[in-house]
CSV table of C-alpha atoms in Angstrom, one decimal:
chain,number,residue,atom,x,y,z
J,684,UNK,CA,-3.0,132.9,92.1
J,685,UNK,CA,0.4,131.5,94.3
J,686,UNK,CA,2.1,134.5,94.7
J,687,UNK,CA,5.9,135.5,95.8
J,688,UNK,CA,7.6,138.0,97.5
J,689,UNK,CA,11.1,140.6,95.9
J,690,UNK,CA,12.1,142.8,98.3
J,691,UNK,CA,15.2,145.6,97.0
J,692,UNK,CA,16.5,147.2,99.7
J,693,UNK,CA,19.5,149.4,99.0
J,694,UNK,CA,20.8,152.4,99.9
J,695,UNK,CA,18.5,154.8,99.6
J,696,UNK,CA,15.1,152.9,100.2
J,697,UNK,CA,13.5,149.4,100.3
J,698,UNK,CA,11.2,148.4,98.2
J,699,UNK,CA,8.2,145.0,97.8
J,700,UNK,CA,7.1,143.9,94.5
J,701,UNK,CA,4.6,140.5,95.5
J,702,UNK,CA,3.7,138.9,91.6
J,703,UNK,CA,2.0,135.8,90.4
J,704,UNK,CA,5.2,132.8,90.4
J,705,UNK,CA,3.2,131.5,87.5
J,706,UNK,CA,3.4,134.8,84.7
J,707,UNK,CA,5.4,137.5,87.0
J,708,UNK,CA,2.5,139.8,87.0
J,709,UNK,CA,2.9,142.4,89.3
J,710,UNK,CA,-0.4,142.2,91.8
J,711,UNK,CA,1.0,145.1,93.9
J,712,UNK,CA,3.8,146.7,95.7
J,713,UNK,CA,4.7,149.0,98.2
J,714,UNK,CA,7.9,151.2,99.4
J,715,UNK,CA,9.6,152.8,101.9
J,716,UNK,CA,12.6,155.4,102.1
J,717,UNK,CA,16.2,154.6,104.6
J,718,UNK,CA,18.1,157.2,106.4
J,719,UNK,CA,20.4,159.0,104.0
J,720,UNK,CA,25.1,158.9,105.2
J,721,UNK,CA,27.0,156.4,104.4
J,722,UNK,CA,26.5,155.2,108.0
J,723,UNK,CA,23.5,153.3,109.1
J,724,UNK,CA,21.6,151.5,112.5
J,725,UNK,CA,20.1,148.4,110.4
J,726,UNK,CA,16.6,148.2,112.5
J,727,UNK,CA,16.2,151.2,109.9
J,728,UNK,CA,16.0,149.0,107.6
J,729,UNK,CA,14.3,146.7,109.3
J,730,UNK,CA,11.6,148.9,110.1
J,731,UNK,CA,11.1,150.2,106.5
J,732,UNK,CA,11.2,146.4,104.9
J,733,UNK,CA,8.4,146.0,106.9
J,734,UNK,CA,6.6,149.6,106.0
J,735,UNK,CA,7.4,148.7,102.1
J,736,UNK,CA,5.3,145.4,102.8
J,737,UNK,CA,2.6,147.3,104.6
J,738,UNK,CA,2.3,149.2,102.0
J,739,UNK,CA,2.2,146.5,99.6
J,740,UNK,CA,-0.8,144.9,101.4
J,741,UNK,CA,1.5,142.9,103.9
J,742,UNK,CA,2.4,139.5,103.8
J,743,UNK,CA,-1.8,138.0,102.6
J,744,UNK,CA,-1.5,135.1,99.9
J,745,UNK,CA,2.6,135.6,99.6
J,746,UNK,CA,3.7,131.8,99.8
J,747,UNK,CA,8.3,132.9,99.2
J,748,UNK,CA,10.2,136.0,99.8
J,749,UNK,CA,13.8,137.2,98.9
J,750,UNK,CA,16.1,139.9,99.7
J,751,UNK,CA,17.5,141.5,97.1
J,752,UNK,CA,20.3,143.8,99.3
J,753,UNK,CA,23.2,146.5,99.3
J,754,UNK,CA,26.5,145.3,98.9
J,755,UNK,CA,30.0,144.9,101.3
J,756,UNK,CA,28.1,146.8,104.1
J,757,UNK,CA,29.4,146.4,107.5
J,758,UNK,CA,26.9,144.6,109.8
J,759,UNK,CA,28.8,144.0,113.1
J,760,UNK,CA,27.0,141.9,115.7
J,761,UNK,CA,27.8,140.9,119.5
J,762,UNK,CA,26.8,137.2,121.2
J,763,UNK,CA,23.8,138.4,121.9
J,764,UNK,CA,22.9,139.1,118.4
J,765,UNK,CA,22.7,142.8,118.9
J,766,UNK,CA,24.6,145.4,116.0
J,767,UNK,CA,27.8,146.6,117.8
J,768,UNK,CA,27.6,150.4,116.5
J,769,UNK,CA,25.6,151.9,112.9
J,770,UNK,CA,26.2,150.3,109.8
J,771,UNK,CA,29.0,151.3,107.1
J,772,UNK,CA,27.9,151.7,103.8
J,773,UNK,CA,29.6,150.3,101.0
J,774,UNK,CA,29.9,154.0,99.7
J,775,UNK,CA,31.7,154.8,103.3
J,776,UNK,CA,35.4,155.9,102.0
J,777,UNK,CA,36.7,156.2,105.7
J,778,UNK,CA,38.4,152.9,105.2
J,779,UNK,CA,40.3,153.8,102.2
J,780,UNK,CA,43.7,153.7,104.1
J,781,UNK,CA,43.0,150.1,105.3
J,782,UNK,CA,42.5,148.8,102.0
J,783,UNK,CA,45.5,150.0,101.2
J,784,UNK,CA,47.4,148.0,104.1
J,785,UNK,CA,45.5,145.5,103.5
J,786,UNK,CA,46.6,145.0,100.2
J,787,UNK,CA,50.4,145.7,101.5
J,788,UNK,CA,50.5,142.7,103.5
J,789,UNK,CA,48.6,140.3,101.0
J,790,UNK,CA,49.5,141.6,97.8
J,791,UNK,CA,46.6,142.0,94.6
J,792,UNK,CA,47.4,139.6,92.5
J,793,UNK,CA,47.3,137.0,95.7
J,794,UNK,CA,43.9,139.1,97.0
J,795,UNK,CA,42.8,138.5,93.0
J,796,UNK,CA,44.0,134.7,93.2
J,797,UNK,CA,42.2,133.9,96.4
J,798,UNK,CA,38.6,136.0,96.3
J,799,UNK,CA,38.5,137.3,92.8
J,800,UNK,CA,38.5,141.2,94.0
J,801,UNK,CA,41.5,142.9,95.0
J,802,UNK,CA,40.7,146.0,98.5
J,803,UNK,CA,39.3,149.0,97.6
J,804,UNK,CA,37.5,150.9,100.6
J,805,UNK,CA,33.9,149.7,99.1
J,806,UNK,CA,34.3,146.4,100.3
J,807,UNK,CA,33.4,144.9,104.1
J,808,UNK,CA,36.7,143.0,104.6
J,809,UNK,CA,38.0,146.8,104.4
J,810,UNK,CA,35.2,148.2,106.8
J,811,UNK,CA,36.5,145.6,109.3
J,812,UNK,CA,40.5,146.3,109.0
J,813,UNK,CA,39.2,150.1,109.7
J,814,UNK,CA,37.3,149.0,112.7
J,815,UNK,CA,40.0,147.0,114.1
J,816,UNK,CA,42.3,149.6,113.8
J,817,UNK,CA,40.0,153.0,114.6
J,818,UNK,CA,37.2,151.2,117.2
J,819,UNK,CA,39.1,148.8,118.4
J,820,UNK,CA,36.7,148.2,121.5
J,821,UNK,CA,34.3,147.8,119.1
J,822,UNK,CA,35.9,144.8,117.1
J,823,UNK,CA,36.4,143.0,120.4
J,824,UNK,CA,32.5,142.3,120.6
J,825,UNK,CA,32.3,141.2,116.8
J,826,UNK,CA,31.1,137.2,117.1
J,827,UNK,CA,29.3,137.9,113.6
J,828,UNK,CA,29.2,139.5,110.6
J,829,UNK,CA,26.4,140.0,108.0
J,830,UNK,CA,26.0,142.0,104.6
J,831,UNK,CA,22.4,143.5,105.0
J,832,UNK,CA,20.5,141.0,103.1
J,833,UNK,CA,21.7,138.2,105.2
J,834,UNK,CA,20.5,140.6,108.3
J,835,UNK,CA,17.2,141.2,106.8
J,836,UNK,CA,17.3,137.7,105.8
J,837,UNK,CA,17.6,137.0,109.4
J,838,UNK,CA,15.1,138.8,110.8
J,839,UNK,CA,13.0,137.7,108.4
J,840,UNK,CA,12.6,134.0,110.5
J,841,UNK,CA,12.7,135.0,112.8
J,842,UNK,CA,15.9,135.8,114.7
J,843,UNK,CA,17.7,138.4,116.7
J,844,UNK,CA,18.3,140.0,120.4
J,845,UNK,CA,16.3,138.3,123.4
J,846,UNK,CA,12.9,141.1,123.1
J,847,UNK,CA,13.2,141.6,119.6
J,848,UNK,CA,12.7,138.2,117.9
J,849,UNK,CA,10.9,135.1,118.2
J,850,UNK,CA,13.9,133.1,118.0
J,851,UNK,CA,16.5,134.9,119.7
J,852,UNK,CA,20.3,135.7,118.7
J,853,UNK,CA,20.7,132.4,117.2
J,854,UNK,CA,23.8,133.5,115.3
J,855,UNK,CA,24.8,130.0,113.2
J,856,UNK,CA,21.4,130.8,110.8
J,857,UNK,CA,22.6,134.0,109.2
J,858,UNK,CA,22.9,132.5,106.1
J,859,UNK,CA,23.9,134.3,102.9
J,860,UNK,CA,24.6,133.5,98.7
J,861,UNK,CA,27.0,133.8,96.7
J,862,UNK,CA,27.1,136.8,94.9
J,863,UNK,CA,26.7,138.9,98.6
J,864,UNK,CA,29.9,136.9,100.1
J,865,UNK,CA,32.2,137.0,96.8
J,866,UNK,CA,31.8,141.0,97.4
J,867,UNK,CA,34.0,140.6,101.2
J,868,UNK,CA,36.8,140.2,100.1
J,869,UNK,CA,37.4,136.9,102.3
J,870,UNK,CA,35.6,134.3,100.0
J,871,UNK,CA,36.6,132.9,96.7
J,872,UNK,CA,35.7,130.1,94.3
J,873,UNK,CA,36.8,127.2,98.1
J,874,UNK,CA,35.2,129.4,100.4
J,875,UNK,CA,35.5,131.5,104.0
J,876,UNK,CA,38.9,132.7,103.7
J,877,UNK,CA,40.2,132.6,107.5
J,878,UNK,CA,43.1,134.1,107.3
J,879,UNK,CA,41.7,137.1,105.4
J,880,UNK,CA,39.3,137.6,107.3
J,881,UNK,CA,41.4,137.5,110.6
J,882,UNK,CA,43.5,139.5,108.9
J,883,UNK,CA,41.1,142.4,108.7
J,884,UNK,CA,39.1,142.1,112.1
J,885,UNK,CA,41.8,140.8,114.2
J,886,UNK,CA,40.1,137.1,114.6
J,887,UNK,CA,37.8,134.8,113.4
J,888,UNK,CA,34.1,135.2,113.4
J,889,UNK,CA,31.1,133.5,112.7
J,890,UNK,CA,29.8,134.8,109.1
J,891,UNK,CA,26.5,133.6,107.5
J,892,UNK,CA,26.4,130.0,105.3
J,893,UNK,CA,26.5,130.8,101.4
J,894,UNK,CA,23.4,129.2,99.9
J,895,UNK,CA,22.7,127.9,96.7
J,896,UNK,CA,20.8,129.5,94.0
J,897,UNK,CA,17.8,127.9,94.7
J,898,UNK,CA,18.6,127.0,97.6
J,899,UNK,CA,16.3,127.7,100.9
J,900,UNK,CA,17.5,129.2,103.8
J,901,UNK,CA,14.4,128.4,105.9
J,902,UNK,CA,11.0,130.1,106.5
J,903,UNK,CA,9.5,132.4,108.2
J,904,UNK,CA,7.2,132.3,112.0
J,905,UNK,CA,4.5,132.1,110.0
J,906,UNK,CA,5.9,129.4,107.9
J,907,UNK,CA,6.4,132.0,104.8
J,908,UNK,CA,9.3,130.2,102.8
J,909,UNK,CA,12.5,132.3,102.6
J,910,UNK,CA,14.9,132.2,99.6
J,911,UNK,CA,18.9,132.6,99.5
J,912,UNK,CA,18.7,136.4,98.9
J,913,UNK,CA,21.4,137.8,96.9
J,914,UNK,CA,23.4,141.3,96.5
J,915,UNK,CA,22.1,144.2,94.2
J,916,UNK,CA,23.5,143.7,91.5
J,917,UNK,CA,22.9,140.0,91.3
J,918,UNK,CA,19.7,140.5,91.9
J,919,UNK,CA,18.9,143.0,88.8
J,920,UNK,CA,21.3,140.6,86.7
J,921,UNK,CA,18.1,138.2,87.9
J,922,UNK,CA,15.6,140.4,87.3
J,923,UNK,CA,16.5,141.0,83.6
J,924,UNK,CA,17.3,137.7,82.6
J,925,UNK,CA,20.6,139.1,81.8
J,926,UNK,CA,22.5,136.6,79.2
J,927,UNK,CA,25.6,136.1,77.7
J,928,UNK,CA,26.7,138.8,74.9
J,929,UNK,CA,23.9,141.0,77.6
J,930,UNK,CA,25.9,144.2,79.6
J,931,UNK,CA,24.3,145.6,81.9
J,932,UNK,CA,24.3,149.2,82.6
J,933,UNK,CA,22.5,150.3,85.8
J,934,UNK,CA,22.3,154.5,87.1
J,935,UNK,CA,21.5,154.4,90.4
J,936,UNK,CA,23.0,156.3,93.2
J,937,UNK,CA,26.1,155.1,92.0
J,938,UNK,CA,26.9,153.2,88.6
J,939,UNK,CA,27.2,149.8,87.7
J,940,UNK,CA,28.8,147.9,85.1
J,941,UNK,CA,28.5,143.9,85.4
J,942,UNK,CA,28.2,141.1,82.7
J,943,UNK,CA,27.2,137.0,83.7
J,944,UNK,CA,29.5,135.0,82.6
J,945,UNK,CA,30.2,131.7,83.2
J,946,UNK,CA,34.1,131.7,83.8
J,947,UNK,CA,35.1,133.5,86.8
J,948,UNK,CA,37.4,136.6,86.7
J,949,UNK,CA,40.6,137.5,88.7
J,950,UNK,CA,41.6,141.1,87.9
J,951,UNK,CA,45.2,142.0,89.8
J,952,UNK,CA,44.5,145.5,89.4
J,953,UNK,CA,41.2,145.6,90.8
J,954,UNK,CA,39.4,147.6,88.7
J,955,UNK,CA,36.9,144.5,87.6
J,956,UNK,CA,35.9,143.0,90.5
J,957,UNK,CA,35.4,138.9,90.0
J,958,UNK,CA,31.9,139.0,91.8
J,959,UNK,CA,29.1,136.1,91.3
J,960,UNK,CA,26.2,136.3,90.5
J,961,UNK,CA,23.0,134.4,91.6
J,962,UNK,CA,22.4,131.7,89.4
J,963,UNK,CA,25.4,129.5,89.5
J,964,UNK,CA,27.8,131.8,87.4
J,965,UNK,CA,29.8,134.9,87.9
J,966,UNK,CA,29.6,138.5,87.6
J,967,UNK,CA,32.5,140.5,87.0
J,968,UNK,CA,31.5,144.1,87.3
J,969,UNK,CA,32.6,147.6,87.7
J,970,UNK,CA,31.9,150.6,90.6
J,971,UNK,CA,32.3,154.0,90.6
J,972,UNK,CA,30.4,156.5,93.0
J,973,UNK,CA,29.9,159.1,91.4
J,974,UNK,CA,25.7,158.1,88.6
J,975,UNK,CA,22.4,159.5,88.6
J,976,UNK,CA,24.0,162.8,91.9
J,977,UNK,CA,25.4,164.3,89.1
J,978,UNK,CA,23.0,164.6,87.2
J,979,UNK,CA,21.2,166.1,91.0
J,980,UNK,CA,23.6,168.3,91.6
J,981,UNK,CA,24.2,169.5,87.8
J,982,UNK,CA,20.1,169.9,87.9
J,983,UNK,CA,20.6,171.7,91.3
J,984,UNK,CA,23.2,174.0,89.6
J,985,UNK,CA,20.7,175.2,86.8
J,986,UNK,CA,18.0,175.6,88.5
J,987,UNK,CA,15.8,172.7,86.6
J,988,UNK,CA,13.9,169.7,86.9
J,989,UNK,CA,16.0,166.3,85.2
J,990,UNK,CA,13.7,167.0,82.1
J,991,UNK,CA,14.9,170.3,81.7
J,992,UNK,CA,18.3,169.3,81.8
J,993,UNK,CA,17.5,166.3,79.4
J,994,UNK,CA,16.1,169.2,77.2
J,995,UNK,CA,18.9,171.8,77.9
J,996,UNK,CA,21.3,168.8,77.2
J,997,UNK,CA,19.9,168.1,73.6
J,998,UNK,CA,20.5,171.5,72.6
J,999,UNK,CA,24.0,171.4,73.2
J,1000,UNK,CA,26.1,168.9,70.2
J,1001,UNK,CA,28.2,166.3,71.1
J,1002,UNK,CA,30.9,166.9,73.2
J,1003,UNK,CA,29.9,170.0,74.6
J,1004,UNK,CA,32.2,172.4,72.3
J,1005,UNK,CA,34.7,171.5,74.5
J,1006,UNK,CA,33.5,171.6,78.2
J,1007,UNK,CA,33.7,168.3,79.8
J,1008,UNK,CA,32.7,167.6,83.3
J,1009,UNK,CA,34.8,164.7,85.5
J,1010,UNK,CA,32.3,164.1,88.1
J,1011,UNK,CA,34.1,162.8,90.5
J,1012,UNK,CA,32.0,164.4,93.1
J,1013,UNK,CA,32.5,162.1,96.3
J,1014,UNK,CA,35.5,161.0,95.2
J,1015,UNK,CA,35.8,157.7,93.1
J,1016,UNK,CA,35.5,153.8,93.4
J,1017,UNK,CA,36.1,153.4,89.1
J,1018,UNK,CA,38.8,154.2,89.0
J,1019,UNK,CA,41.0,153.9,92.8
J,1020,UNK,CA,41.0,158.0,93.5
J,1021,UNK,CA,39.0,158.1,97.5
J,1022,UNK,CA,40.0,161.8,97.8
J,1023,UNK,CA,39.8,162.4,94.5
J,1024,UNK,CA,37.1,165.6,93.6
J,1025,UNK,CA,35.1,167.1,90.8
J,1026,UNK,CA,35.9,169.5,87.3
J,1027,UNK,CA,34.9,171.6,85.2
J,1028,UNK,CA,36.6,172.3,82.2
J,1029,UNK,CA,37.3,173.7,79.1
J,1030,UNK,CA,35.2,176.5,79.2
J,1031,UNK,CA,35.2,178.9,77.1
J,1032,UNK,CA,33.0,182.6,76.8
J,1033,UNK,CA,31.3,180.4,74.0
J,1034,UNK,CA,30.6,176.9,75.9
J,1035,UNK,CA,30.5,178.1,79.1
J,1036,UNK,CA,26.5,178.3,78.3
J,1037,UNK,CA,23.3,176.2,80.5
J,1038,UNK,CA,23.3,173.7,77.5
J,1039,UNK,CA,26.6,172.7,77.8
J,1040,UNK,CA,27.0,172.3,80.9
J,1041,UNK,CA,24.6,170.2,81.5
J,1042,UNK,CA,25.7,168.0,78.4
J,1043,UNK,CA,29.2,167.6,80.4
J,1044,UNK,CA,27.1,166.1,83.0
J,1045,UNK,CA,24.9,163.7,81.1
J,1046,UNK,CA,28.9,163.2,78.8
J,1047,UNK,CA,31.2,162.7,82.1
J,1048,UNK,CA,28.3,159.7,83.8
J,1049,UNK,CA,28.5,158.4,81.1
J,1050,UNK,CA,32.1,157.8,80.0
J,1051,UNK,CA,32.7,157.2,83.4
J,1052,UNK,CA,30.3,154.0,82.7
J,1053,UNK,CA,32.3,153.5,79.1
J,1054,UNK,CA,35.8,152.6,80.3
J,1055,UNK,CA,34.0,150.6,82.8
J,1056,UNK,CA,32.1,148.2,79.6
J,1057,UNK,CA,36.3,148.6,78.3
J,1058,UNK,CA,37.3,147.4,81.7
J,1059,UNK,CA,35.1,144.5,81.5
J,1060,UNK,CA,35.6,143.7,78.0
J,1061,UNK,CA,38.8,143.8,78.8
J,1062,UNK,CA,38.7,140.5,80.9
J,1063,UNK,CA,37.5,139.2,77.8
J,1064,UNK,CA,33.8,139.5,78.5
J,1065,UNK,CA,32.6,139.9,75.0
J,1066,UNK,CA,29.6,143.0,74.6
J,1067,UNK,CA,26.4,142.6,71.8
J,1068,UNK,CA,24.6,144.9,73.7
J,1069,UNK,CA,24.1,147.6,76.7
J,1070,UNK,CA,20.5,147.2,78.6
J,1071,UNK,CA,20.5,150.7,80.3
J,1072,UNK,CA,18.6,150.4,83.3
J,1073,UNK,CA,17.8,152.8,86.7
J,1074,UNK,CA,15.9,156.0,86.7
J,1075,UNK,CA,18.2,158.2,84.8
J,1076,UNK,CA,17.5,155.4,81.6
J,1077,UNK,CA,14.3,157.1,81.7
J,1078,UNK,CA,15.8,160.9,80.7
J,1079,UNK,CA,15.4,160.6,76.8
J,1080,UNK,CA,19.1,162.6,77.0
J,1081,UNK,CA,20.6,160.3,78.5
J,1082,UNK,CA,19.4,156.9,76.1
J,1083,UNK,CA,20.2,159.4,73.1
J,1084,UNK,CA,24.0,160.4,74.3
J,1085,UNK,CA,24.2,157.1,75.6
J,1086,UNK,CA,23.7,156.5,72.0
J,1087,UNK,CA,26.6,158.5,71.2
J,1088,UNK,CA,28.7,157.3,73.9
J,1089,UNK,CA,29.0,153.4,73.8
J,1090,UNK,CA,29.9,151.3,70.3
J,1091,UNK,CA,26.9,148.8,70.8
J,1092,UNK,CA,23.1,149.0,70.9
J,1093,UNK,CA,21.0,150.8,73.2
J,1094,UNK,CA,18.2,148.2,75.3
J,1095,UNK,CA,16.1,150.4,77.7
J,1096,UNK,CA,13.8,147.4,79.4
J,1097,UNK,CA,11.1,149.4,80.6
J,1098,UNK,CA,11.0,151.2,84.3
J,1099,UNK,CA,11.3,148.4,87.1
J,1100,UNK,CA,12.0,147.3,89.8
J,1101,UNK,CA,14.1,145.4,88.6
J,1102,UNK,CA,16.3,143.9,92.1
J,1103,UNK,CA,12.7,143.5,93.7
J,1104,UNK,CA,11.9,141.8,90.8
J,1105,UNK,CA,15.2,139.4,90.4
J,1106,UNK,CA,14.7,138.5,94.3
J,1107,UNK,CA,11.0,137.6,93.4
J,1108,UNK,CA,12.1,135.9,90.8
J,1109,UNK,CA,14.4,133.8,93.4
J,1110,UNK,CA,11.8,133.7,95.6
J,1111,UNK,CA,10.1,131.2,92.9
J,1112,UNK,CA,12.7,129.5,92.4
J,1113,UNK,CA,12.9,128.2,95.3
J,1114,UNK,CA,9.1,127.5,96.0
J,1115,UNK,CA,8.5,125.8,92.4
J,1116,UNK,CA,12.0,124.4,92.0
J,1117,UNK,CA,12.7,125.5,88.7
J,1118,UNK,CA,14.0,129.2,87.4
J,1119,UNK,CA,11.4,131.2,86.2
J,1120,UNK,CA,11.3,132.5,82.8
J,1121,UNK,CA,8.9,135.7,83.3
J,1122,UNK,CA,8.9,137.8,80.3
J,1123,UNK,CA,11.5,141.3,80.1
J,1124,UNK,CA,9.3,144.0,78.5
J,1125,UNK,CA,12.0,146.0,76.2
J,1126,UNK,CA,11.0,150.3,76.6
J,1127,UNK,CA,13.6,151.1,73.4
J,1128,UNK,CA,16.3,150.0,71.0
J,1129,UNK,CA,18.4,152.2,70.0
J,1130,UNK,CA,20.9,152.2,67.3
J,1131,UNK,CA,24.6,153.2,67.7
J,1132,UNK,CA,25.6,157.5,67.2
J,1133,UNK,CA,29.1,157.1,68.6
J,1134,UNK,CA,30.7,160.4,68.5
J,1135,UNK,CA,34.6,159.1,69.5
J,1136,UNK,CA,35.7,162.4,70.6
J,1137,UNK,CA,32.8,162.8,73.0
J,1138,UNK,CA,34.7,159.9,75.0
J,1139,UNK,CA,38.4,161.6,73.0
J,1140,UNK,CA,37.8,164.3,75.1
J,1141,UNK,CA,37.2,163.1,78.1
J,1142,UNK,CA,39.7,160.8,78.5
J,1143,UNK,CA,42.5,163.6,78.6
J,1144,UNK,CA,40.2,165.2,81.0
J,1145,UNK,CA,40.5,162.6,83.7
J,1146,UNK,CA,43.6,161.4,82.8
J,1147,UNK,CA,44.5,165.4,84.2
J,1148,UNK,CA,42.4,164.8,87.4
J,1149,UNK,CA,43.2,161.5,88.4
J,1150,UNK,CA,46.9,162.7,88.6
J,1151,UNK,CA,46.1,165.7,90.3
J,1152,UNK,CA,44.2,163.2,92.7
J,1153,UNK,CA,47.7,161.6,92.6
J,1154,UNK,CA,46.9,158.1,91.5
């Protein structure tokens, strides 16, 4: 049996799956936790990757490996290959003003034309501008810029600082893929846009070489073939084998809505990011900062677990008797309101109940994602079904309410590590030269039961929240 490994180095943890390259059958798996926070020492990711592989039984028998990782995170290296400061993650919003500054200087239309995206606090370019302005002594030392999966792939291949790696600090050996490069705001269809990089950082720097979908990055010191890797959403789309007409709604730490398309998207409003995918096509995407943690917070408030939260929510009818939660607990990216806060409104003596609050939390989370689906459709993307994934998708109440919020069939794939699975598919692709056709198991298909009143009342309260936040 030929084995391949896929890695998901996400915000919260590192997951490893080891699969049969021919059939996709799961052979073994492992995981390790990542530190909390919006800035992290990348060494913690490297340690977690090694721990997760150990938990999965090690590299024995593995012939190829690829890494999917959280997008946008800023890993800055000096000339000796050392990390200059803790990496700023995608959900660190301190660079919101830097994003506004870059847009003022270049123009939203021009950014969309050149890169397919308009800067927001999440993107790497805005974090580099923040570094230039807030920590100029650190910015001046930057010799290379990488994203989380780029840096981990480099380390896995044996590169790194002297004394910590087998092959030393060869910065020119940094590699990436189209999907992760497309989330930097300094890469477009013509490759890296050096002017935009210099505008952000203040000077030029080494950037990872962008590999094609089936192109190898190299090998580990032990001879294991290493794939190009991918951003987490692109890896998930590959893991789900998403096709035209599929819109993936992922409810994790962040919420994402994305689809695979043949043509690129350039949305000058900045709502839809025109990312690339892991197969040579494109991945128009919206992201929300507030997703599954909305349910975490509400469950804590009501002193229940997630199963009980769902049971309570189904005791209330659609629309939660007028109670609406606009869940901007950590600011928001879509809409772009980094300074916003959450609001629970429409309360009366009659509807101030635990079921109504539970229902309002699930509806609010899903309505934000449904707004994202509308935005993606507004860019010409067809939506024939929603593929609902992420831990929250396993809650029966979330599934049922999703069918009332969305207006297309909701399909729930079986629980799985789809980012890691996509990376494993990519590893098999690099090893064999052909994209594998592994099957995807479906757990449930939910017919639409659309209740327009849910989104109507949410839209009214979301507009009010946006106005209060200064949108």
